[in-house]
Amino acid sequence: MLANDLMTNDLMAELQCHGVLWDGETGLARKGGAGPSDHKALSMGSRTLMIPILNLASRESPYSAKISANEEEAFIFREGLQVGTVSIPHVPKFYGLSTEDGTPYSQIATLHGRDVLATTILQHCIRMNDPATACQFCAISQSLNSGQTIARKRPAQLAEVAKAAVELDGVKHMVMTTGTPQTSDRGAAILCESAAAVTQAVNLPIQAQCEPPDDNIWFQRLYDSGVVSLGMHLEAVNPQIRARIMPGKAEVPLSRYFEAFAAAVDVFGRGQVSTYILAGLGDTEDEITDMSERLAAMGVYPFVVPFVPIDGTPLAQHPKPNAEMMTRLYPRIGQHLRTHGLHSDQINAGCAKCGACSALKQYE
C-alpha cells in the first residue's frame, strides 16, 4: 500500500469516527431509520463513504466542511488547514416521482452510497417499543415518525421504484432489510415476496437482511425469490455486550447465528453471506478480529464498521469509536479476508459490496 493510500485511508477512518461539522444545507443525507444513520454520502476520488454529519459526535468533530461555490464539492478542514476534498452526490432523479396514490418514491426506497437502492420493508420491530428488548442503537422509528418513510412497503411499490432507480439513476444493486415481525421466519417471508416482485420487474441484484429464521428452509426460499446475497447481523460479538446493548435480539444465541451462517453459505455460496459488526460498542479488538477470522473461514464476510451514535437513541451519548482502533482493526481483518479468499467486489449485492459505511474495503 502506497504512502498516499495510507494517508487517505487514515483520513477516511478519522472522518467516519469523528464525523464532520457541516457548514450549510445538508442536502441529500440520511436521518434516522434502520441501520447506520445520521450520515451523508461523500466521495474521495472513486471511494464513497457515509460520513456522520447529523449526530452529536459530528457537531463536536475536529473536522469541518465548507461547500464550494458550485455546491458540487466540499473542502475538509482540521484546525484551519485543508486536509481533503470530497464530492457531493446529486439528489437522484427517481426522488422526484410518486406512485399513483401519491406516495413519494423516496419514502419507499432511498439511495445509499453511490449506486445502492435501500429499503426497510417493515418499519416496525417487535422489540422496538419495550426498553427490555429494544436495541439501544436503533432508530427504525425515527424516519417513520418524521414522515420520511411509510410503515410497510408493498411488493408492487418496491418493484416500481426499483425499476425507476435503475433506469433513471443507474442503481447497481439493492438492499432489503426489515424490522423483525412476530413470526418465526423473522421477516424472511415478506423479503421473499418483495424480492420476487422486484426481480420480475427489473434486473437488479438484491441483498436481503434479517435475523436468522427458525427454519433453514427460508434460505432456499429467499434464493429462489431472487435474493443473491444475505445479511444476518451480529452487531456485537461478546455475549455480555450483546445482552446489554440488544437484549431482545441477544435472545437468539450466537450458536443459532452460526448454524444459520453455515446453512446460508450452503445456499448462497462463500462470500455471499455477510454480517455487520459495530466496532465501538464494547467488544475488544481481539474479540472482533477473532470473530472476523472465524466468520471468514466459514465463508461469511465480516463487515466491520465504526459504530455511529445516533441522536434520539439510548446510545446517543455513547462515546464515538476510536479512529486509531479502526486503523488497527482494518489491516488485521483484511488479512483474514485475504487468507480465506473473500473480497467485497465478489459479493453480488449489499452493504459489504457497497462498503460506504466502513473503510475495510481499502484493506482487503
mmCIF file of C-alpha atoms in Angstrom:
data_model
loop_
_atom_site.group_PDB
_atom_site.id
_atom_site.type_symbol
_atom_site.label_atom_id
_atom_site.label_comp_id
_atom_site.label_asym_id
_atom_site.label_seq_id
_atom_site.Cartn_x
_atom_site.Cartn_y
_atom_site.Cartn_z
ATOM 1 C CA MET A 1 0.000 0.000 0.000
ATOM 2 C CA LEU A 2 1.447 3.382 -1.008
ATOM 3 C CA ALA A 3 2.028 6.205 1.465
ATOM 4 C CA ASN A 4 -0.685 8.323 -0.202
ATOM 5 C CA ASP A 5 -3.131 5.433 0.156
ATOM 6 C CA LEU A 6 -2.291 5.096 3.850
ATOM 7 C CA MET A 7 -2.837 8.821 4.359
ATOM 8 C CA THR A 8 -6.188 8.685 2.574
ATOM 9 C CA ASN A 9 -7.266 5.566 4.464
ATOM 10 C CA ASP A 10 -6.353 7.130 7.801
ATOM 11 C CA LEU A 11 -8.350 10.248 6.919
ATOM 12 C CA MET A 12 -11.329 8.111 5.889
ATOM 13 C CA ALA A 13 -11.242 6.301 9.237
ATOM 14 C CA GLU A 14 -10.970 9.629 11.063
ATOM 15 C CA LEU A 15 -13.941 11.132 9.225
ATOM 16 C CA GLN A 16 -16.142 8.094 9.822
ATOM 17 C CA CYS A 17 -15.379 8.055 13.538
ATOM 18 C CA HIS A 18 -15.423 11.789 14.290
ATOM 19 C CA GLY A 19 -17.913 12.877 11.654
ATOM 20 C CA VAL A 20 -17.785 16.322 10.062
ATOM 21 C CA LEU A 21 -19.188 19.654 11.213
ATOM 22 C CA TRP A 22 -21.142 20.558 8.096
ATOM 23 C CA ASP A 23 -21.347 24.187 7.009
ATOM 24 C CA GLY A 24 -24.550 24.930 5.111
ATOM 25 C CA GLU A 25 -27.526 22.943 3.874
ATOM 26 C CA THR A 26 -27.129 19.215 4.463
ATOM 27 C CA GLY A 27 -28.847 18.313 1.184
ATOM 28 C CA LEU A 28 -29.005 14.607 0.420
ATOM 29 C CA ALA A 29 -28.443 12.908 3.796
ATOM 30 C CA ARG A 30 -29.973 10.178 5.948
ATOM 31 C CA LYS A 31 -31.525 10.923 9.345
ATOM 32 C CA GLY A 32 -32.894 8.093 11.484
ATOM 33 C CA GLY A 33 -34.178 4.779 10.167
ATOM 34 C CA ALA A 34 -32.880 1.226 10.403
ATOM 35 C CA GLY A 35 -29.163 0.555 10.350
ATOM 36 C CA PRO A 36 -26.350 3.132 10.408
ATOM 37 C CA SER A 37 -27.721 6.643 10.022
ATOM 38 C CA ASP A 38 -27.151 10.379 10.520
ATOM 39 C CA HIS A 39 -24.770 10.208 7.540
ATOM 40 C CA LYS A 40 -24.115 11.905 4.241
ATOM 41 C CA ALA A 41 -22.504 10.110 1.291
ATOM 42 C CA LEU A 42 -19.265 11.839 0.283
ATOM 43 C CA SER A 43 -16.751 10.683 -2.318
ATOM 44 C CA MET A 44 -12.957 10.933 -2.237
ATOM 45 C CA GLY A 45 -11.981 10.086 -5.795
ATOM 46 C CA SER A 46 -13.549 6.709 -6.583
ATOM 47 C CA ARG A 47 -14.256 5.934 -2.919
ATOM 48 C CA THR A 48 -17.654 6.811 -1.461
ATOM 49 C CA LEU A 49 -18.123 6.868 2.304
ATOM 50 C CA MET A 50 -21.059 7.528 4.577
ATOM 51 C CA ILE A 51 -19.792 10.272 6.910
ATOM 52 C CA PRO A 52 -21.736 11.302 10.049
ATOM 53 C CA ILE A 53 -22.871 14.928 9.843
ATOM 54 C CA LEU A 54 -26.162 14.887 11.773
ATOM 55 C CA ASN A 55 -25.304 13.445 15.199
ATOM 56 C CA LEU A 56 -23.783 14.856 18.370
ATOM 57 C CA ALA A 57 -20.335 13.455 17.597
ATOM 58 C CA SER A 58 -20.188 15.332 14.296
ATOM 59 C CA ARG A 59 -21.106 18.597 15.994
ATOM 60 C CA GLU A 60 -18.070 18.140 18.248
ATOM 61 C CA SER A 61 -15.775 16.927 15.458
ATOM 62 C CA PRO A 62 -12.336 18.462 14.863
ATOM 63 C CA TYR A 63 -13.178 18.247 11.155
ATOM 64 C CA SER A 64 -15.340 20.758 9.314
ATOM 65 C CA ALA A 65 -16.593 21.035 5.746
ATOM 66 C CA LYS A 66 -17.071 24.114 3.599
ATOM 67 C CA ILE A 67 -19.169 23.736 0.459
ATOM 68 C CA SER A 68 -17.725 25.018 -2.814
ATOM 69 C CA ALA A 69 -19.424 27.786 -4.808
ATOM 70 C CA ASN A 70 -20.797 25.293 -7.348
ATOM 71 C CA GLU A 71 -22.102 23.060 -4.489
ATOM 72 C CA GLU A 72 -20.540 20.000 -6.110
ATOM 73 C CA GLU A 73 -17.606 19.701 -3.702
ATOM 74 C CA ALA A 74 -16.784 20.298 -0.055
ATOM 75 C CA PHE A 75 -13.387 21.141 1.373
ATOM 76 C CA ILE A 76 -12.471 19.301 4.573
ATOM 77 C CA PHE A 77 -10.550 21.238 7.230
ATOM 78 C CA ARG A 78 -8.900 20.358 10.512
ATOM 79 C CA GLU A 79 -7.710 23.170 12.779
ATOM 80 C CA GLY A 80 -7.932 25.620 9.893
ATOM 81 C CA LEU A 81 -5.879 23.513 7.478
ATOM 82 C CA GLN A 82 -7.445 21.857 4.452
ATOM 83 C CA VAL A 83 -6.852 18.100 4.613
ATOM 84 C CA GLY A 84 -9.032 16.872 1.747
ATOM 85 C CA THR A 85 -11.712 17.494 -0.842
ATOM 86 C CA VAL A 86 -14.871 15.446 -1.300
ATOM 87 C CA SER A 87 -17.517 15.438 -3.986
ATOM 88 C CA ILE A 88 -21.177 15.774 -3.044
ATOM 89 C CA PRO A 89 -23.793 13.456 -4.584
ATOM 90 C CA HIS A 90 -26.735 14.863 -6.509
ATOM 91 C CA VAL A 91 -30.310 14.123 -5.499
ATOM 92 C CA PRO A 92 -31.328 11.103 -7.616
ATOM 93 C CA LYS A 93 -33.905 11.630 -10.346
ATOM 94 C CA PHE A 94 -36.247 8.956 -9.022
ATOM 95 C CA TYR A 95 -36.786 11.041 -5.853
ATOM 96 C CA GLY A 96 -38.903 13.390 -7.954
ATOM 97 C CA LEU A 97 -41.512 10.720 -8.696
ATOM 98 C CA SER A 98 -44.537 9.417 -6.805
ATOM 99 C CA THR A 99 -46.809 6.387 -7.038
ATOM 100 C CA GLU A 100 -50.377 6.675 -8.286
ATOM 101 C CA ASP A 101 -51.612 7.057 -4.712
ATOM 102 C CA GLY A 102 -49.242 9.999 -4.186
ATOM 103 C CA THR A 103 -46.523 8.261 -2.153
ATOM 104 C CA PRO A 104 -43.116 9.765 -2.999
ATOM 105 C CA TYR A 105 -40.658 7.182 -4.258
ATOM 106 C CA SER A 106 -38.153 8.408 -1.655
ATOM 107 C CA GLN A 107 -40.499 7.177 1.100
ATOM 108 C CA ILE A 108 -40.362 3.678 -0.375
ATOM 109 C CA ALA A 109 -36.642 3.310 -1.060
ATOM 110 C CA THR A 110 -33.605 5.574 -0.824
ATOM 111 C CA LEU A 111 -30.201 5.928 -2.419
ATOM 112 C CA HIS A 112 -27.290 4.744 -0.262
ATOM 113 C CA GLY A 113 -23.644 5.321 -1.018
ATOM 114 C CA ARG A 114 -23.122 5.935 -4.730
ATOM 115 C CA ASP A 115 -25.316 3.388 -6.503
ATOM 116 C CA VAL A 116 -27.259 1.297 -3.972
ATOM 117 C CA LEU A 117 -31.025 1.318 -3.515
ATOM 118 C CA ALA A 118 -32.081 0.540 0.067
ATOM 119 C CA THR A 119 -35.393 -0.043 1.781
ATOM 120 C CA THR A 120 -36.752 -1.166 5.135
ATOM 121 C CA ILE A 121 -39.819 -3.135 4.136
ATOM 122 C CA LEU A 122 -41.422 -3.217 7.576
ATOM 123 C CA GLN A 123 -40.660 -0.030 9.521
ATOM 124 C CA HIS A 124 -41.576 -1.671 12.796
ATOM 125 C CA CYS A 125 -39.963 -4.273 15.019
ATOM 126 C CA ILE A 126 -41.427 -6.415 17.793
ATOM 127 C CA ARG A 127 -38.541 -5.339 20.019
ATOM 128 C CA MET A 128 -38.538 -1.574 19.493
ATOM 129 C CA ASN A 129 -41.191 -0.288 21.939
ATOM 130 C CA ASP A 130 -40.007 -2.112 25.068
ATOM 131 C CA PRO A 131 -36.740 -0.961 26.699
ATOM 132 C CA ALA A 132 -36.298 -4.512 27.972
ATOM 133 C CA THR A 133 -35.954 -5.820 24.405
ATOM 134 C CA ALA A 134 -35.085 -2.844 22.168
ATOM 135 C CA CYS A 135 -31.681 -2.480 20.523
ATOM 136 C CA GLN A 136 -30.261 0.656 22.117
ATOM 137 C CA PHE A 137 -28.641 1.891 18.897
ATOM 138 C CA CYS A 138 -31.674 1.505 16.637
ATOM 139 C CA ALA A 139 -33.541 4.466 15.125
ATOM 140 C CA ILE A 140 -36.012 2.492 12.997
ATOM 141 C CA SER A 141 -38.976 4.513 14.300
ATOM 142 C CA GLN A 142 -37.427 7.951 13.756
ATOM 143 C CA SER A 143 -37.785 8.129 9.991
ATOM 144 C CA LEU A 144 -41.372 6.866 10.226
ATOM 145 C CA ASN A 145 -42.327 9.383 12.905
ATOM 146 C CA SER A 146 -40.792 12.229 10.889
ATOM 147 C CA GLY A 147 -42.693 11.281 7.721
ATOM 148 C CA GLN A 148 -39.612 10.300 5.736
ATOM 149 C CA THR A 149 -40.949 6.821 5.079
ATOM 150 C CA ILE A 150 -44.065 4.635 5.278
ATOM 151 C CA ALA A 151 -44.738 1.773 7.664
ATOM 152 C CA ARG A 152 -44.992 -1.028 5.089
ATOM 153 C CA LYS A 153 -43.623 -1.110 1.554
ATOM 154 C CA ARG A 154 -45.685 -3.322 -0.737
ATOM 155 C CA PRO A 155 -44.053 -5.550 -3.376
ATOM 156 C CA ALA A 156 -45.588 -3.634 -6.286
ATOM 157 C CA GLN A 157 -44.346 -0.317 -4.867
ATOM 158 C CA LEU A 158 -40.819 -1.665 -4.458
ATOM 159 C CA ALA A 159 -40.801 -3.018 -7.995
ATOM 160 C CA GLU A 160 -41.965 0.330 -9.393
ATOM 161 C CA VAL A 161 -39.319 2.309 -7.505
ATOM 162 C CA ALA A 162 -36.512 -0.152 -8.236
ATOM 163 C CA LYS A 163 -37.216 -0.058 -11.965
ATOM 164 C CA ALA A 164 -37.139 3.750 -11.956
ATOM 165 C CA ALA A 165 -33.939 3.876 -9.889
ATOM 166 C CA VAL A 166 -32.164 1.602 -12.364
ATOM 167 C CA GLU A 167 -33.422 3.391 -15.460
ATOM 168 C CA LEU A 168 -33.043 6.988 -14.224
ATOM 169 C CA ASP A 169 -30.066 6.808 -11.869
ATOM 170 C CA GLY A 170 -28.078 3.710 -12.793
ATOM 171 C CA VAL A 171 -28.528 1.938 -9.470
ATOM 172 C CA LYS A 172 -26.432 -1.256 -9.462
ATOM 173 C CA HIS A 173 -27.798 -3.320 -6.556
ATOM 174 C CA MET A 174 -30.392 -3.218 -3.794
ATOM 175 C CA VAL A 175 -30.545 -3.827 -0.042
ATOM 176 C CA MET A 176 -33.811 -5.005 1.517
ATOM 177 C CA THR A 177 -33.932 -5.065 5.294
ATOM 178 C CA THR A 178 -36.862 -5.253 7.660
ATOM 179 C CA GLY A 179 -37.874 -4.785 11.228
ATOM 180 C CA THR A 180 -38.476 -8.158 12.872
ATOM 181 C CA PRO A 181 -42.142 -9.197 12.819
ATOM 182 C CA GLN A 182 -43.769 -11.555 15.310
ATOM 183 C CA THR A 183 -43.371 -14.594 13.085
ATOM 184 C CA SER A 184 -40.902 -17.472 13.263
ATOM 185 C CA ASP A 185 -39.442 -16.603 9.844
ATOM 186 C CA ARG A 186 -38.291 -13.249 11.350
ATOM 187 C CA GLY A 187 -39.131 -11.320 8.198
ATOM 188 C CA ALA A 188 -37.934 -13.791 5.575
ATOM 189 C CA ALA A 189 -41.441 -14.248 4.167
ATOM 190 C CA ILE A 190 -42.002 -10.559 3.353
ATOM 191 C CA LEU A 191 -38.473 -10.367 1.967
ATOM 192 C CA CYS A 192 -39.286 -13.255 -0.370
ATOM 193 C CA GLU A 193 -42.426 -11.652 -1.785
ATOM 194 C CA SER A 194 -40.688 -8.306 -2.161
ATOM 195 C CA ALA A 195 -37.616 -9.719 -3.903
ATOM 196 C CA ALA A 196 -39.771 -11.745 -6.265
ATOM 197 C CA ALA A 197 -41.682 -8.632 -7.321
ATOM 198 C CA VAL A 198 -38.541 -6.573 -7.911
ATOM 199 C CA THR A 199 -36.671 -9.244 -9.865
ATOM 200 C CA GLN A 200 -39.700 -9.753 -12.089
ATOM 201 C CA ALA A 201 -39.749 -6.029 -12.896
ATOM 202 C CA VAL A 202 -36.034 -5.256 -13.315
ATOM 203 C CA ASN A 203 -32.635 -6.938 -13.433
ATOM 204 C CA LEU A 204 -31.272 -5.752 -10.078
ATOM 205 C CA PRO A 205 -29.187 -7.913 -7.687
ATOM 206 C CA ILE A 206 -30.709 -7.944 -4.189
ATOM 207 C CA GLN A 207 -29.300 -8.487 -0.738
ATOM 208 C CA ALA A 208 -31.850 -9.408 1.934
ATOM 209 C CA GLN A 209 -31.213 -8.753 5.627
ATOM 210 C CA CYS A 210 -32.997 -10.330 8.587
ATOM 211 C CA GLU A 211 -32.412 -12.160 11.825
ATOM 212 C CA PRO A 212 -31.838 -15.921 11.475
ATOM 213 C CA PRO A 213 -35.222 -17.541 10.817
ATOM 214 C CA ASP A 214 -36.192 -20.528 12.932
ATOM 215 C CA ASP A 215 -36.167 -22.860 9.908
ATOM 216 C CA ASN A 216 -33.225 -23.005 7.500
ATOM 217 C CA ILE A 217 -35.592 -23.743 4.625
ATOM 218 C CA TRP A 218 -36.101 -19.981 4.333
ATOM 219 C CA PHE A 219 -32.625 -19.568 2.890
ATOM 220 C CA GLN A 220 -33.552 -21.600 -0.178
ATOM 221 C CA ARG A 221 -36.856 -19.743 -0.428
ATOM 222 C CA LEU A 222 -35.042 -16.401 -0.340
ATOM 223 C CA TYR A 223 -32.619 -17.574 -3.018
ATOM 224 C CA ASP A 224 -35.477 -18.863 -5.194
ATOM 225 C CA SER A 225 -37.264 -15.500 -4.887
ATOM 226 C CA GLY A 226 -34.290 -13.704 -6.465
ATOM 227 C CA VAL A 227 -32.146 -12.781 -3.451
ATOM 228 C CA VAL A 228 -28.451 -13.217 -4.367
ATOM 229 C CA SER A 229 -26.798 -12.387 -1.044
ATOM 230 C CA LEU A 230 -27.866 -12.406 2.580
ATOM 231 C CA GLY A 231 -27.022 -10.366 5.681
ATOM 232 C CA MET A 232 -27.630 -11.599 9.231
ATOM 233 C CA HIS A 233 -26.129 -9.065 11.594
ATOM 234 C CA LEU A 234 -24.372 -9.797 14.874
ATOM 235 C CA GLU A 235 -23.694 -6.114 15.668
ATOM 236 C CA ALA A 236 -21.656 -7.085 18.770
ATOM 237 C CA VAL A 237 -19.705 -10.315 19.298
ATOM 238 C CA ASN A 238 -19.253 -10.595 23.071
ATOM 239 C CA PRO A 239 -22.384 -12.271 24.559
ATOM 240 C CA GLN A 240 -22.379 -9.921 27.574
ATOM 241 C CA ILE A 241 -22.184 -6.839 25.328
ATOM 242 C CA ARG A 242 -24.958 -8.248 23.151
ATOM 243 C CA ALA A 243 -27.216 -8.871 26.144
ATOM 244 C CA ARG A 244 -26.683 -5.337 27.425
ATOM 245 C CA ILE A 245 -26.930 -3.409 24.142
ATOM 246 C CA MET A 246 -29.548 -5.523 22.336
ATOM 247 C CA PRO A 247 -31.344 -7.580 24.987
ATOM 248 C CA GLY A 248 -34.145 -8.857 22.765
ATOM 249 C CA LYS A 249 -32.016 -9.718 19.762
ATOM 250 C CA ALA A 250 -29.456 -11.412 22.029
ATOM 251 C CA GLU A 251 -32.104 -13.977 22.937
ATOM 252 C CA VAL A 252 -31.194 -15.521 19.574
ATOM 253 C CA PRO A 253 -27.898 -17.092 20.720
ATOM 254 C CA LEU A 254 -24.625 -16.958 18.810
ATOM 255 C CA SER A 255 -24.891 -20.707 18.318
ATOM 256 C CA ARG A 256 -28.058 -20.193 16.245
ATOM 257 C CA TYR A 257 -26.347 -17.490 14.201
ATOM 258 C CA PHE A 258 -23.523 -19.850 13.333
ATOM 259 C CA GLU A 259 -25.910 -22.655 12.431
ATOM 260 C CA ALA A 260 -27.736 -20.189 10.185
ATOM 261 C CA PHE A 261 -24.492 -18.855 8.672
ATOM 262 C CA ALA A 262 -23.410 -22.365 7.700
ATOM 263 C CA ALA A 263 -26.802 -23.213 6.196
ATOM 264 C CA ALA A 264 -26.964 -19.909 4.306
ATOM 265 C CA VAL A 265 -23.454 -20.321 2.860
ATOM 266 C CA ASP A 266 -24.531 -23.725 1.544
ATOM 267 C CA VAL A 267 -27.320 -21.973 -0.396
ATOM 268 C CA PHE A 268 -25.806 -18.627 -1.424
ATOM 269 C CA GLY A 269 -22.122 -19.598 -1.629
ATOM 270 C CA ARG A 270 -18.956 -18.429 0.073
ATOM 271 C CA GLY A 271 -18.718 -14.663 0.345
ATOM 272 C CA GLN A 272 -22.416 -14.122 -0.398
ATOM 273 C CA VAL A 273 -23.391 -14.171 3.286
ATOM 274 C CA SER A 274 -22.286 -11.290 5.497
ATOM 275 C CA THR A 275 -22.743 -9.818 8.943
ATOM 276 C CA TYR A 276 -22.392 -6.326 10.423
ATOM 277 C CA ILE A 277 -20.069 -5.890 13.398
ATOM 278 C CA LEU A 278 -20.269 -2.445 15.017
ATOM 279 C CA ALA A 279 -16.852 -1.593 16.438
ATOM 280 C CA GLY A 280 -17.103 0.677 19.448
ATOM 281 C CA LEU A 281 -19.975 -0.930 21.375
ATOM 282 C CA GLY A 282 -17.577 -2.500 23.882
ATOM 283 C CA ASP A 283 -16.054 -5.521 22.138
ATOM 284 C CA THR A 284 -12.268 -5.640 22.352
ATOM 285 C CA GLU A 285 -10.107 -5.503 19.239
ATOM 286 C CA ASP A 286 -9.084 -9.130 19.753
ATOM 287 C CA GLU A 287 -12.709 -10.220 20.132
ATOM 288 C CA ILE A 288 -13.621 -8.504 16.865
ATOM 289 C CA THR A 289 -10.647 -9.854 14.918
ATOM 290 C CA ASP A 290 -11.040 -13.385 16.317
ATOM 291 C CA MET A 291 -14.716 -13.387 15.391
ATOM 292 C CA SER A 292 -13.880 -11.995 11.948
ATOM 293 C CA GLU A 293 -11.421 -14.816 11.338
ATOM 294 C CA ARG A 294 -13.976 -17.425 12.424
ATOM 295 C CA LEU A 295 -16.590 -15.926 10.121
ATOM 296 C CA ALA A 296 -14.251 -15.554 7.138
ATOM 297 C CA ALA A 297 -13.092 -19.157 7.492
ATOM 298 C CA MET A 298 -16.663 -20.379 7.017
ATOM 299 C CA GLY A 299 -17.280 -18.048 4.057
ATOM 300 C CA VAL A 300 -19.127 -15.251 5.863
ATOM 301 C CA TYR A 301 -17.888 -11.720 5.155
ATOM 302 C CA PRO A 302 -17.392 -9.810 8.451
ATOM 303 C CA PHE A 303 -18.399 -6.250 7.585
ATOM 304 C CA VAL A 304 -16.788 -4.301 10.427
ATOM 305 C CA VAL A 305 -17.928 -0.673 10.662
ATOM 306 C CA PRO A 306 -17.371 2.068 13.239
ATOM 307 C CA PHE A 307 -20.408 2.474 15.459
ATOM 308 C CA VAL A 308 -22.212 5.803 14.940
ATOM 309 C CA PRO A 309 -24.127 7.060 17.999
ATOM 310 C CA ILE A 310 -27.468 8.292 16.627
ATOM 311 C CA ASP A 311 -29.286 11.236 18.187
ATOM 312 C CA GLY A 312 -32.555 10.306 19.881
ATOM 313 C CA THR A 313 -31.484 6.767 20.803
ATOM 314 C CA PRO A 314 -30.378 5.487 24.233
ATOM 315 C CA LEU A 315 -26.801 5.398 22.910
ATOM 316 C CA ALA A 316 -26.795 8.967 21.603
ATOM 317 C CA GLN A 317 -24.222 9.920 24.249
ATOM 318 C CA HIS A 318 -22.162 6.755 23.801
ATOM 319 C CA PRO A 319 -18.507 7.547 23.056
ATOM 320 C CA LYS A 320 -17.764 7.632 19.354
ATOM 321 C CA PRO A 321 -15.381 4.894 18.158
ATOM 322 C CA ASN A 322 -11.670 5.496 18.320
ATOM 323 C CA ALA A 323 -10.143 6.145 14.887
ATOM 324 C CA GLU A 324 -6.824 4.646 15.974
ATOM 325 C CA MET A 325 -8.666 1.476 16.961
ATOM 326 C CA MET A 326 -10.229 1.280 13.499
ATOM 327 C CA THR A 327 -6.886 1.746 11.731
ATOM 328 C CA ARG A 328 -5.505 -1.119 13.827
ATOM 329 C CA LEU A 329 -8.528 -3.338 13.185
ATOM 330 C CA TYR A 330 -8.822 -2.911 9.425
ATOM 331 C CA PRO A 331 -5.423 -4.443 8.441
ATOM 332 C CA ARG A 332 -5.967 -7.427 10.754
ATOM 333 C CA ILE A 333 -9.420 -8.123 9.328
ATOM 334 C CA GLY A 334 -8.161 -7.521 5.787
ATOM 335 C CA GLN A 335 -5.552 -10.223 6.320
ATOM 336 C CA HIS A 336 -8.259 -12.699 7.366
ATOM 337 C CA LEU A 337 -10.268 -11.831 4.252
ATOM 338 C CA ARG A 338 -7.269 -12.475 2.001
ATOM 339 C CA THR A 339 -6.393 -15.703 3.790
ATOM 340 C CA HIS A 340 -9.879 -17.085 3.232
ATOM 341 C CA GLY A 341 -10.381 -15.717 -0.285
ATOM 342 C CA LEU A 342 -13.126 -13.183 0.426
ATOM 343 C CA HIS A 343 -13.379 -9.827 -1.327
ATOM 344 C CA SER A 344 -16.201 -7.293 -1.382
ATOM 345 C CA ASP A 345 -16.009 -6.958 -5.178
ATOM 346 C CA GLN A 346 -17.036 -10.615 -5.456
ATOM 347 C CA ILE A 347 -20.220 -10.075 -3.431
ATOM 348 C CA ASN A 348 -23.288 -9.914 -5.667
ATOM 349 C CA ALA A 349 -25.163 -7.214 -3.732
ATOM 350 C CA GLY A 350 -25.419 -5.492 -0.403
ATOM 351 C CA CYS A 351 -23.726 -3.410 2.259
ATOM 352 C CA ALA A 352 -20.311 -5.057 2.185
ATOM 353 C CA LYS A 353 -20.209 -4.782 -1.610
ATOM 354 C CA CYS A 354 -21.007 -1.067 -1.345
ATOM 355 C CA GLY A 355 -18.571 -0.634 1.537
ATOM 356 C CA ALA A 356 -19.518 3.000 2.173
ATOM 357 C CA CYS A 357 -20.129 2.580 5.920
ATOM 358 C CA SER A 358 -16.573 1.319 6.530
ATOM 359 C CA ALA A 359 -13.021 1.774 5.266
ATOM 360 C CA LEU A 360 -12.483 -2.006 5.360
ATOM 361 C CA LYS A 361 -12.695 -2.306 1.577
ATOM 362 C CA GLN A 362 -9.381 -0.448 1.287
ATOM 363 C CA TYR A 363 -7.584 -3.133 3.305
ATOM 364 C CA GLU A 364 -8.765 -6.280 1.519
#
